[in-house]
Coordinates of C-alpha atoms in Angstrom, one line a residue:
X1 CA 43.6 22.4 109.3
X2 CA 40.2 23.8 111.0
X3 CA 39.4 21.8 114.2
X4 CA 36.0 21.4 113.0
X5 CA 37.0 19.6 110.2
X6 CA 37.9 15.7 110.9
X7 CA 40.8 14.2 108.9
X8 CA 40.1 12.4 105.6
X9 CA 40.6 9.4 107.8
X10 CA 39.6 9.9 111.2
X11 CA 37.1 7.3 112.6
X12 CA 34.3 10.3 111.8
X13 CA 35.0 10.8 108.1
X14 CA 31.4 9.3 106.8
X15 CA 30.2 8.5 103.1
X16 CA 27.5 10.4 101.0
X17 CA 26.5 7.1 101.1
X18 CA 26.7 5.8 104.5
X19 CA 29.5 5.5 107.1
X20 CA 32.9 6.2 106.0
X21 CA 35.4 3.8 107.6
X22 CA 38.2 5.0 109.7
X23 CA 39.3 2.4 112.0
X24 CA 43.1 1.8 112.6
X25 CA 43.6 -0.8 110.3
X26 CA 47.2 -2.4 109.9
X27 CA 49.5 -4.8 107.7
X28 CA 51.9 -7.3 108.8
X29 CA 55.0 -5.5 108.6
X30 CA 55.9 -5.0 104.4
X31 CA 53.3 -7.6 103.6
X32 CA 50.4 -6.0 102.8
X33 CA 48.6 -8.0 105.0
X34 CA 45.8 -6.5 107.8
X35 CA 47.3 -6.2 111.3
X36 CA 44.8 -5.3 114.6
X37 CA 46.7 -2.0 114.3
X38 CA 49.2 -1.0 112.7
X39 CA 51.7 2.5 113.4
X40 CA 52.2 5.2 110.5
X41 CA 55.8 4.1 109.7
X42 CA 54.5 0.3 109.0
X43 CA 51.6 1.8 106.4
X44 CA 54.3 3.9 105.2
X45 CA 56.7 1.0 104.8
X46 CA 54.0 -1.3 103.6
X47 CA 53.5 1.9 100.7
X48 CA 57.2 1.7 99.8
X49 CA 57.4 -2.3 99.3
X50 CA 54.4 -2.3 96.9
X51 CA 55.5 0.8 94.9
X52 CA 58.8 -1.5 94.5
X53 CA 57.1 -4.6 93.6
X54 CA 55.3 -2.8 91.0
X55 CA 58.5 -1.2 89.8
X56 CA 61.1 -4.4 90.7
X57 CA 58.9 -7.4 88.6
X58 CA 58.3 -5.6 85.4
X59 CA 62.0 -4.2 85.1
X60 CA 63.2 -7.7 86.3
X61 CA 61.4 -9.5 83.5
X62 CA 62.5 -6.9 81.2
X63 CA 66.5 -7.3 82.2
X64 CA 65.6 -11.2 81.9
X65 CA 64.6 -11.1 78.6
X66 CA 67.2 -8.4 77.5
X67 CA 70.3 -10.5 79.1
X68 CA 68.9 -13.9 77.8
X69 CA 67.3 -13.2 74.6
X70 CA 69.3 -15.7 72.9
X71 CA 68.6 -18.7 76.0
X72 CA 65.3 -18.2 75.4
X73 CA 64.0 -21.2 77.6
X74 CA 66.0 -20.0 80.5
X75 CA 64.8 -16.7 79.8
X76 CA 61.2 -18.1 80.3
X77 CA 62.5 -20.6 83.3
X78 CA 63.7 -17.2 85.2
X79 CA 60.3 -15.3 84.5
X80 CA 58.7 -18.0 85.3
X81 CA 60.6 -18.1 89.0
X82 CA 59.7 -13.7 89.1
X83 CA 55.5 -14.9 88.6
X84 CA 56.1 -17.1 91.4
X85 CA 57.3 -15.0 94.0
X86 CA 54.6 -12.1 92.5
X87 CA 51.9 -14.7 93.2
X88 CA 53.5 -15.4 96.6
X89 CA 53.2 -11.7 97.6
X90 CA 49.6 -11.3 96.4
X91 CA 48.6 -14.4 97.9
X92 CA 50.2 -13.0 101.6
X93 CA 48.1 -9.5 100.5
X94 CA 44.7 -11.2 99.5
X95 CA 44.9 -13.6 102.6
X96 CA 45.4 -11.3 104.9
X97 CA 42.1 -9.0 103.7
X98 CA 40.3 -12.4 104.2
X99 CA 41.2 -12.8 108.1
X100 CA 40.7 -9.3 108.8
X101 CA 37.7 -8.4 110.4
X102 CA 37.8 -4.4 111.0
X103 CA 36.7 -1.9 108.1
X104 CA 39.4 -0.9 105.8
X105 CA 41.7 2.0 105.3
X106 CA 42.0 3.3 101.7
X107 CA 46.2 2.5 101.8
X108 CA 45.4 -1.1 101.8
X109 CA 44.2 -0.9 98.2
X110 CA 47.7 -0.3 97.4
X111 CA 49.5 -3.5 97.7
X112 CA 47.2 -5.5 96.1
X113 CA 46.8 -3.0 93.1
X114 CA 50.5 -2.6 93.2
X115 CA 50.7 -6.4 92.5
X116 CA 47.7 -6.7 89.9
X117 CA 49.4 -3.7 87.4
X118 CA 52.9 -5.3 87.9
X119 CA 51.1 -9.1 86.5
X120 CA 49.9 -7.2 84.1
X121 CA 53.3 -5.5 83.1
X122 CA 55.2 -8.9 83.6
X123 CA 52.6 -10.4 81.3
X124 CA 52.7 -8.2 78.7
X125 CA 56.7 -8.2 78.7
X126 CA 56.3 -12.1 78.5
X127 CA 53.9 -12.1 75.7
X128 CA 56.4 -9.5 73.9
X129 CA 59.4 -12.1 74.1
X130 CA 57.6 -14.6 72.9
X131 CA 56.3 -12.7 70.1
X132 CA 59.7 -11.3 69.2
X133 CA 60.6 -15.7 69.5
X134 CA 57.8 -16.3 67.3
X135 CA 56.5 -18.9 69.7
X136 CA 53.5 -16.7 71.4
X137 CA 50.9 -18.1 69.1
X138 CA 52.1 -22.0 68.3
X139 CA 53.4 -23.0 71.5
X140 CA 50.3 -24.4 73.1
X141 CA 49.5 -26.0 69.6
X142 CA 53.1 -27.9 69.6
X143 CA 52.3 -28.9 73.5
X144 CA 48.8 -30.8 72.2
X145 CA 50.5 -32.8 69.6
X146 CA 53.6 -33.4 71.7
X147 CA 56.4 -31.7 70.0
X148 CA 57.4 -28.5 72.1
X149 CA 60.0 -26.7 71.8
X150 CA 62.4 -25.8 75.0
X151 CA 61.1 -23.0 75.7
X152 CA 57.4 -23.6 75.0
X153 CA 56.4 -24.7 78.4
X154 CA 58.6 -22.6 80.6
X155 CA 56.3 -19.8 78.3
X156 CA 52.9 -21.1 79.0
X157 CA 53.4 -21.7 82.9
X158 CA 55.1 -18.0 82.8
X159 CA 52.1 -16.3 81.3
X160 CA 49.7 -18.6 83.8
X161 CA 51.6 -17.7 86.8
X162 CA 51.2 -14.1 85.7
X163 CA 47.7 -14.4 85.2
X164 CA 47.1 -16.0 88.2
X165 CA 48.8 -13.6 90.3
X166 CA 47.0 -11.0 88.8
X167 CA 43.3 -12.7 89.7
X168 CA 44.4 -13.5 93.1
X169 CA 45.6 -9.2 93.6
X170 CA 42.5 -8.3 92.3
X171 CA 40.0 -10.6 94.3
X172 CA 42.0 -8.7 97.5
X173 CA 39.4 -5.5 96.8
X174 CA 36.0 -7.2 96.9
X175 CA 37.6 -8.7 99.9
X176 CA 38.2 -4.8 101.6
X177 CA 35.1 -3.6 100.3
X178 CA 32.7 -6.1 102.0
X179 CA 34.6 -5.0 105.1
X180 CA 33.1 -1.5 104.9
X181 CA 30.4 -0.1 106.8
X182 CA 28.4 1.0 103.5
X183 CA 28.4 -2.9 102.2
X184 CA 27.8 -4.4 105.2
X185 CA 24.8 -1.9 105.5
X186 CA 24.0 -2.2 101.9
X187 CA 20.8 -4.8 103.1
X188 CA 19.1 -2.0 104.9
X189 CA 20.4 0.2 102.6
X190 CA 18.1 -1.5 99.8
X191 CA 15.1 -1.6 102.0
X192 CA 15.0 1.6 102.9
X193 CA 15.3 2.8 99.4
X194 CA 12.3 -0.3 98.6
X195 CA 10.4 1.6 101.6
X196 CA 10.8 5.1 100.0
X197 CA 8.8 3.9 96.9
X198 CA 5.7 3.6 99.4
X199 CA 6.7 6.6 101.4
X200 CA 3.6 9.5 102.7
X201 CA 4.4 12.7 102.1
X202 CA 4.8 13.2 105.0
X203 CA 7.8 10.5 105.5
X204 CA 9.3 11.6 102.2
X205 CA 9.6 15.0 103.4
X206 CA 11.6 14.1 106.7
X207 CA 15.2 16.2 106.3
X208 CA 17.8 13.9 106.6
X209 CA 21.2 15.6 108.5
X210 CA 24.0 16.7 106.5
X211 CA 27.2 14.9 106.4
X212 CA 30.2 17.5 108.0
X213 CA 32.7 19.2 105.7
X214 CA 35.7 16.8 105.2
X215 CA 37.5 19.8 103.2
X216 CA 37.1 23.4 103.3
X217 CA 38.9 26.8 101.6
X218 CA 41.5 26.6 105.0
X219 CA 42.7 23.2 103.8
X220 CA 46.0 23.6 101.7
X221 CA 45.4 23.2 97.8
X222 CA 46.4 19.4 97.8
X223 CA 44.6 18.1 100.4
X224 CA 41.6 20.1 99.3
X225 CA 41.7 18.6 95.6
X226 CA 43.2 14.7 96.1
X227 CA 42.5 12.6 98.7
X228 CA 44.6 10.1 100.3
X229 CA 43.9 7.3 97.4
X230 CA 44.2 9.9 94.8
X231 CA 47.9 10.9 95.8
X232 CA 49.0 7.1 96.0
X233 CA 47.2 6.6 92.6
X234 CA 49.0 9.7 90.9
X235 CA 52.4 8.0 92.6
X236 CA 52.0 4.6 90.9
X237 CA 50.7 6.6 87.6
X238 CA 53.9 8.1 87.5
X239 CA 55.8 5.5 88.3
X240 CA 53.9 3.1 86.1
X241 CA 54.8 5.7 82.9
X242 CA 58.4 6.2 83.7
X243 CA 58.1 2.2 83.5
X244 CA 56.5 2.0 80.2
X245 CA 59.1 4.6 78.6
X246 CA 62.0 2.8 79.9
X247 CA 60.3 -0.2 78.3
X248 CA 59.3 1.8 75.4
X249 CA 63.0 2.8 74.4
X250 CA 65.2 -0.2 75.1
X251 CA 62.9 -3.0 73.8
X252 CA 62.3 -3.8 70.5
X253 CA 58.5 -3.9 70.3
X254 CA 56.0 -4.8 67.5
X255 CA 54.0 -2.3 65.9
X256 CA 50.8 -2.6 67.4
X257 CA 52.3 -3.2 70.8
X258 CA 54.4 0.1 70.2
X259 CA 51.2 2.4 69.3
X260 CA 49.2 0.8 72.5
X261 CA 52.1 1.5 74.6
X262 CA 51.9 5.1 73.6
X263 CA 48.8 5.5 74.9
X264 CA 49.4 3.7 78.0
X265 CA 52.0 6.0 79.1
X266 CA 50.1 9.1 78.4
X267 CA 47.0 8.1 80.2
X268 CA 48.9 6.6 83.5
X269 CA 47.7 9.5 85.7
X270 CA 44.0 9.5 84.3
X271 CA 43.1 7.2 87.5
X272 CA 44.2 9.5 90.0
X273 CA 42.6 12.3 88.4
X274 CA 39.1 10.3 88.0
X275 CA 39.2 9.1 91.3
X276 CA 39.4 12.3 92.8
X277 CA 36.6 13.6 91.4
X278 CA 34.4 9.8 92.3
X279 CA 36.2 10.7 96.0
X280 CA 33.8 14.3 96.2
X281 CA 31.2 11.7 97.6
X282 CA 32.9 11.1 100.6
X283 CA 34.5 14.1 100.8
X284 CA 32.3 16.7 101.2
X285 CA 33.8 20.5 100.7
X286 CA 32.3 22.9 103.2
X287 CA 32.1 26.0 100.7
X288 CA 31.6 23.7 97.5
X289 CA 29.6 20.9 98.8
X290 CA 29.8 17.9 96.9
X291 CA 28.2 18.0 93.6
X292 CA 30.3 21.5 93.1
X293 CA 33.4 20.2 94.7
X294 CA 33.6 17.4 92.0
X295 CA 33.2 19.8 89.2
X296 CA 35.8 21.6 91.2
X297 CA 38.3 18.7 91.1
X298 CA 37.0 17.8 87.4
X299 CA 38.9 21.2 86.1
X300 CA 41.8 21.5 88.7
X301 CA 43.1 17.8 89.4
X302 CA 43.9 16.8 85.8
X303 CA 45.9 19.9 85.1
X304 CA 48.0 18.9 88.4
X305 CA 48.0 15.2 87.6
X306 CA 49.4 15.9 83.8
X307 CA 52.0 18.0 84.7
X308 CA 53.3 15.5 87.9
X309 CA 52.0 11.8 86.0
X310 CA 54.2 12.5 83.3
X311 CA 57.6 14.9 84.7
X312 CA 59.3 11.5 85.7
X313 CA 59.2 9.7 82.3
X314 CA 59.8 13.1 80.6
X315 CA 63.1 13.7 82.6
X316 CA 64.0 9.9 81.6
X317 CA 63.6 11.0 78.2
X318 CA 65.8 13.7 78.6
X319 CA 68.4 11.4 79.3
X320 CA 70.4 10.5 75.9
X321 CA 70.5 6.4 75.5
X322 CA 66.6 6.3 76.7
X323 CA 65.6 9.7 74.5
X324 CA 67.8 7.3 71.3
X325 CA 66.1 5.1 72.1
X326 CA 62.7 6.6 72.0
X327 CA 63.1 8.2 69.1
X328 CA 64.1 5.1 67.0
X329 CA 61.3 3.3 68.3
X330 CA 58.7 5.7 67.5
X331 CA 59.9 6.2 64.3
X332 CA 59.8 2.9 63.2
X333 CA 56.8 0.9 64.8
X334 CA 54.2 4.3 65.5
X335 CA 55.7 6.9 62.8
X336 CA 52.6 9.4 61.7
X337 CA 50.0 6.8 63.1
X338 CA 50.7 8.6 66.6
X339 CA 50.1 11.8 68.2
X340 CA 53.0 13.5 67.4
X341 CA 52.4 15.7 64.2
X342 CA 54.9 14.4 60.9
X343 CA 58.2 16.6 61.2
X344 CA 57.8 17.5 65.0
X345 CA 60.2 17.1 67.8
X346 CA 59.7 13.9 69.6
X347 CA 59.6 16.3 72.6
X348 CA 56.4 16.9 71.6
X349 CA 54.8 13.5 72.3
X350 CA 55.3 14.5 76.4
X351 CA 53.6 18.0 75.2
X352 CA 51.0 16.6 73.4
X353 CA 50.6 13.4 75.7
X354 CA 50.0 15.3 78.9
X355 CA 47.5 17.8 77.0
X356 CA 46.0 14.4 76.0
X357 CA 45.5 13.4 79.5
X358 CA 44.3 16.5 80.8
X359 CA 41.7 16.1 78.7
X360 CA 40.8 12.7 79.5
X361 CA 40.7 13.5 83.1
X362 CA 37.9 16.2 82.3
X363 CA 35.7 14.5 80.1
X364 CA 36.1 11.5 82.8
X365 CA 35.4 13.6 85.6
X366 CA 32.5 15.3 83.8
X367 CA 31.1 12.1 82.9
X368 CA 31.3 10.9 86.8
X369 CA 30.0 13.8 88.0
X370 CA 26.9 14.3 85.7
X371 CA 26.4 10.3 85.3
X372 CA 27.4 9.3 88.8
X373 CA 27.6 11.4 91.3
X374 CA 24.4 13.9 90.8
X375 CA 22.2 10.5 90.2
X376 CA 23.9 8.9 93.4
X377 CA 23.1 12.5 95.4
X378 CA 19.4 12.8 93.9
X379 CA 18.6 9.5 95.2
X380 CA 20.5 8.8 98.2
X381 CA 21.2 12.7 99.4
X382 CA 18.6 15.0 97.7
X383 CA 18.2 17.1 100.5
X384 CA 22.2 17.6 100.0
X385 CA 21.3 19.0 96.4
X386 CA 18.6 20.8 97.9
X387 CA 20.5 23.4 100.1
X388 CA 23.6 23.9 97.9
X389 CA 21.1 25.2 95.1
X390 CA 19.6 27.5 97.4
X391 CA 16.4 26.0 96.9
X392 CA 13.6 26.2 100.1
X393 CA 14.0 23.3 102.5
X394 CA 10.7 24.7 104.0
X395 CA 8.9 21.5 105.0
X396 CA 6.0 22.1 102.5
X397 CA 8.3 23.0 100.0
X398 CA 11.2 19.9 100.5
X399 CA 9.2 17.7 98.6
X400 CA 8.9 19.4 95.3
X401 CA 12.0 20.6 95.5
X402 CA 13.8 16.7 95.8
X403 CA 11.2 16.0 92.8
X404 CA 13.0 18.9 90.5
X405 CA 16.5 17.7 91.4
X406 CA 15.9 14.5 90.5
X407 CA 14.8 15.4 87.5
X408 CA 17.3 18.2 87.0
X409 CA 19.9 15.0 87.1
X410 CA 17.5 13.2 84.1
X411 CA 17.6 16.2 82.6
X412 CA 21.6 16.7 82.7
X413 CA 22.2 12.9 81.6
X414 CA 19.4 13.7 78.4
X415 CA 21.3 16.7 77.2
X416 CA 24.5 14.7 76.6
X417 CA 22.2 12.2 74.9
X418 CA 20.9 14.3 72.7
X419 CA 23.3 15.8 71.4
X420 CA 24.8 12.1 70.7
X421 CA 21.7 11.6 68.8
X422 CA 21.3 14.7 66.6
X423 CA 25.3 14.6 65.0
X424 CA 25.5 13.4 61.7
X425 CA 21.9 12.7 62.0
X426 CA 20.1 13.1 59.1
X427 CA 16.4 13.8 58.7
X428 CA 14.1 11.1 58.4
X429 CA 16.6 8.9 59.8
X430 CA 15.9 7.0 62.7
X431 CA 18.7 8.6 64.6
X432 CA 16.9 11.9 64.0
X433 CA 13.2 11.0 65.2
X434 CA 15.1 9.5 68.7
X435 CA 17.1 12.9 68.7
X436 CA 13.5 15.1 68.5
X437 CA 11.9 12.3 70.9
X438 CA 14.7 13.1 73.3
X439 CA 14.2 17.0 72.5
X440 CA 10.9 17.4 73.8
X441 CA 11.3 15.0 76.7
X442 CA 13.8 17.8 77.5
X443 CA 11.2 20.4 76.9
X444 CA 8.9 18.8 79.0
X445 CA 11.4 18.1 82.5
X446 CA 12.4 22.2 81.7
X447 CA 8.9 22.9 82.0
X448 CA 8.4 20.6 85.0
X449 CA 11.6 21.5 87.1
X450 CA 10.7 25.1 86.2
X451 CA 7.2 24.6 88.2
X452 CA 8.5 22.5 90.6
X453 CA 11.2 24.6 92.0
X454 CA 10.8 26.6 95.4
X455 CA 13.5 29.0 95.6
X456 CA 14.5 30.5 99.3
X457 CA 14.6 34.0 97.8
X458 CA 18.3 36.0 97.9
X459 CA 19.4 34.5 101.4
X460 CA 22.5 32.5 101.8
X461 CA 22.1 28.8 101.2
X462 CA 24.0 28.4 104.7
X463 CA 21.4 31.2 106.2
X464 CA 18.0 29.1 107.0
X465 CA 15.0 31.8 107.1
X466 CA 12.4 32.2 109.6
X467 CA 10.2 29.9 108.0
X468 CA 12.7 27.2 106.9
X469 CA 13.3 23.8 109.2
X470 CA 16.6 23.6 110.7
X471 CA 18.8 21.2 108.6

């Protein structure tokens, strides 16, 4: 790594939109919960126990409900006992982000996301035994009147614990973000944008100083596309689809719960990959900036995050009893409904699945980076925009030059609209008059960002002529 390049969590790392936290930010060891400071091998060890909890409960339940289908009220007693000790953990990870004090680290997302996707796995299982019962839809009716069966209540308390421990991992992240420097600056943050509207010229003009390169061409491929957050995430994608075909092949599942479970398995890694490219804000590329670092990542992270989100459950397919298993299960609840062609190998639902990802991921990380992250930059960072288009940031010029990438963003977001609008659109249709509406709005911000635009000449963007202000 260059040494003028700080770490993607050194105390320096700031935000495209204000101050990046970095400070050394702990758990209480395996808990999840916030320590004063905490050493690498407890974070690491804090990563390991919630990468198991999200592995341990679902596969739990599941060898519950396989061992005990016929006990079905035990079945739902032992589940029942699996929520409580979930909700336990999340409770220990949620309590401990409300004592701490100091700005978060990214890692600390990971328990308390770790516990909210294994209450949702653990759910679902539930609510798959109990369809499989035929008690998932008449139990809470038989509880009003008073004539439950055994395993009725056992049922409903299982699928409230669940729920419960799910709400109580989640509310752990609003809890970490309003410990961050941009939140808690988020009141000024809003005035000074309020105070912008009345700006002078002269006040809008002001440069503001660029935020330093987080990753650069030296960095090694990995580092330079995912950050920290974005490898965990691609982790617990992976793991989370190796779950879901194990699940997949040696549970009898209903036909609608069969065909959604396809899909969940193929798009596990789509997080990662989306996350990366949301994660260009922060992470500003020293060649790429950010705007062309995220369409960077957009292109190169999903074809990485296919390939690795899906190898595990692949090679657990490749195993006999679980590839049997498969097989028999698609055939009978998904058949030609899914995305594997009539008269293909099933080994072709891995091919086709990860293609189906990778394209996810792009269309995702398009959509961020032309809905999100270019409006987020014209507002917040125009100047940012500015110099990586090689546009003049010549004081007289800086002005104009903000006003055409702001409305170069408009323009971008239009485009996609448009061309919404004008398929299958008929004319005289209403569709059709918005779709030429939206056309010559177009027309007219071409025309405006064409005479807005003041262009340095055929200098490097990184090469500020005479008569340019230092940045």
């Amino acid at each position: 790594m260059s040494t003028n390049q700080p770490p993607d969590r050194g105390t320096g790392a700031p935000s495209a939109l204000g101050s990046r936290s970095g400070s050394d930010v702990g758990t209480v060891t395996g808990t999840g919960a916030p320590s004063e400071a905490a050493t690498g091998p407890v974070m690491v060890q804090r990563t390991v126990v919630a990468a198991l909890v999200l592995l341990v409960v679902p596969l739990l339940t599941f060898a519950i409900a396989v061992t005990l289908g016929d006990e079905t009220a035990l079945a739902f007693a032992l589940i029942c006992v699996v929520h409580v000790l979930l909700l336990v953990y999340a409770g220990i990870v949620t309590a401990g982000q409300l004592r701490a004090r100091t700005p978060p680290r990214l890692v600390e997302a990971v328990p308390p996301l770790a516990a909210f996707l294994a209450a949702l796995a653990t759910l679902g299982l539930a609510q798959v035994l109990a369809d499989a019962e035929g008690i998932r839809t008449s139990a809470v009716p038989r509880l009003r009147h008073g004539i439950p069966l055994p395993e009725d209540l056992p049922f409903v308390l299982s699928v409230h614990l669940a729920a419960l421990a799910a709400l109580v991992a989640i509310a752990a992240l609003p809890l970490m973000m309003r410990r961050t420097r941009t939140v808690r600056a988020l009141p000024g943050r809003i005035g000074e944008v309020a105070g912008k509207l009345g700006d002078t010229a002269d006040d809008a003009d002001s440069p503001r100083t660029p935020r330093p390169p987080v990753t650069s061409a030296k960095d090694p491929l990995l580092r330079r596309l995912l950050s920290p957050a974005s490898r965990v995430l691609l982790v617990l994608g992976s793991l989370a689809a190796l779950a879901g075909t194990l699940v997949f092949a040696l549970a009898e599942l209903p036909q609608p719960t069969a065909e959604a479970m396809t899909f969940v398995i193929v798009l596990c890694p789509a997080p990662a990959m989306l996350w990366a490219v949301l994660s260009s804000l922060w992470r500003r590329d020293a060649e790429l900036g950010i705007l062309m670092a995220a369409l960077y990542r957009t292109m190169a992270v999903p074809v990485l995050g296919a390939i690795v989100g899906l190898l595990p459950a692949f090679l657990a397919f490749l195993v006999p009893p679980v590839g049997h298993g498969f097989a028999e299960q698609y055939r009978a609840a998904v058949g030609d409904s899914g995305i594997v062609p009539e008269g293909s190998p099933l080994v072709m639902f891995f091919v086709l699945g990860a293609l189906l990802s990778l394209l996810v991921g792009m269309l995702g990380g398009l959509a961020l980076s032309i809905a999100v992250i270019m409006p987020l930059l014209t507002l917040f960072r125009p100047e940012q925009l500015v110099g990586e288009n090689g546009l003049s940031t010549n004081r007289a010029d800086r002005r104009q030059n903000v006003a055409a990438m702001r409305l170069m963003s408009l323009l971008v977001i239009l485009i996609f609209v448009f061309a919404i609008l004008i398929a299958d659109a008929d004319a005289g249709e209403p569709r059709f008059t918005w779709a030429m509406v939206t056309l010559a709005v177009l027309v007219g911000l071409t025309v405006a960002i064409k005479r807005l635009q003041r262009k340095k000449g055929d200098r490097r963007p990184d090469v500020p002529s005479p008569e340019d202000d230092s940045r």
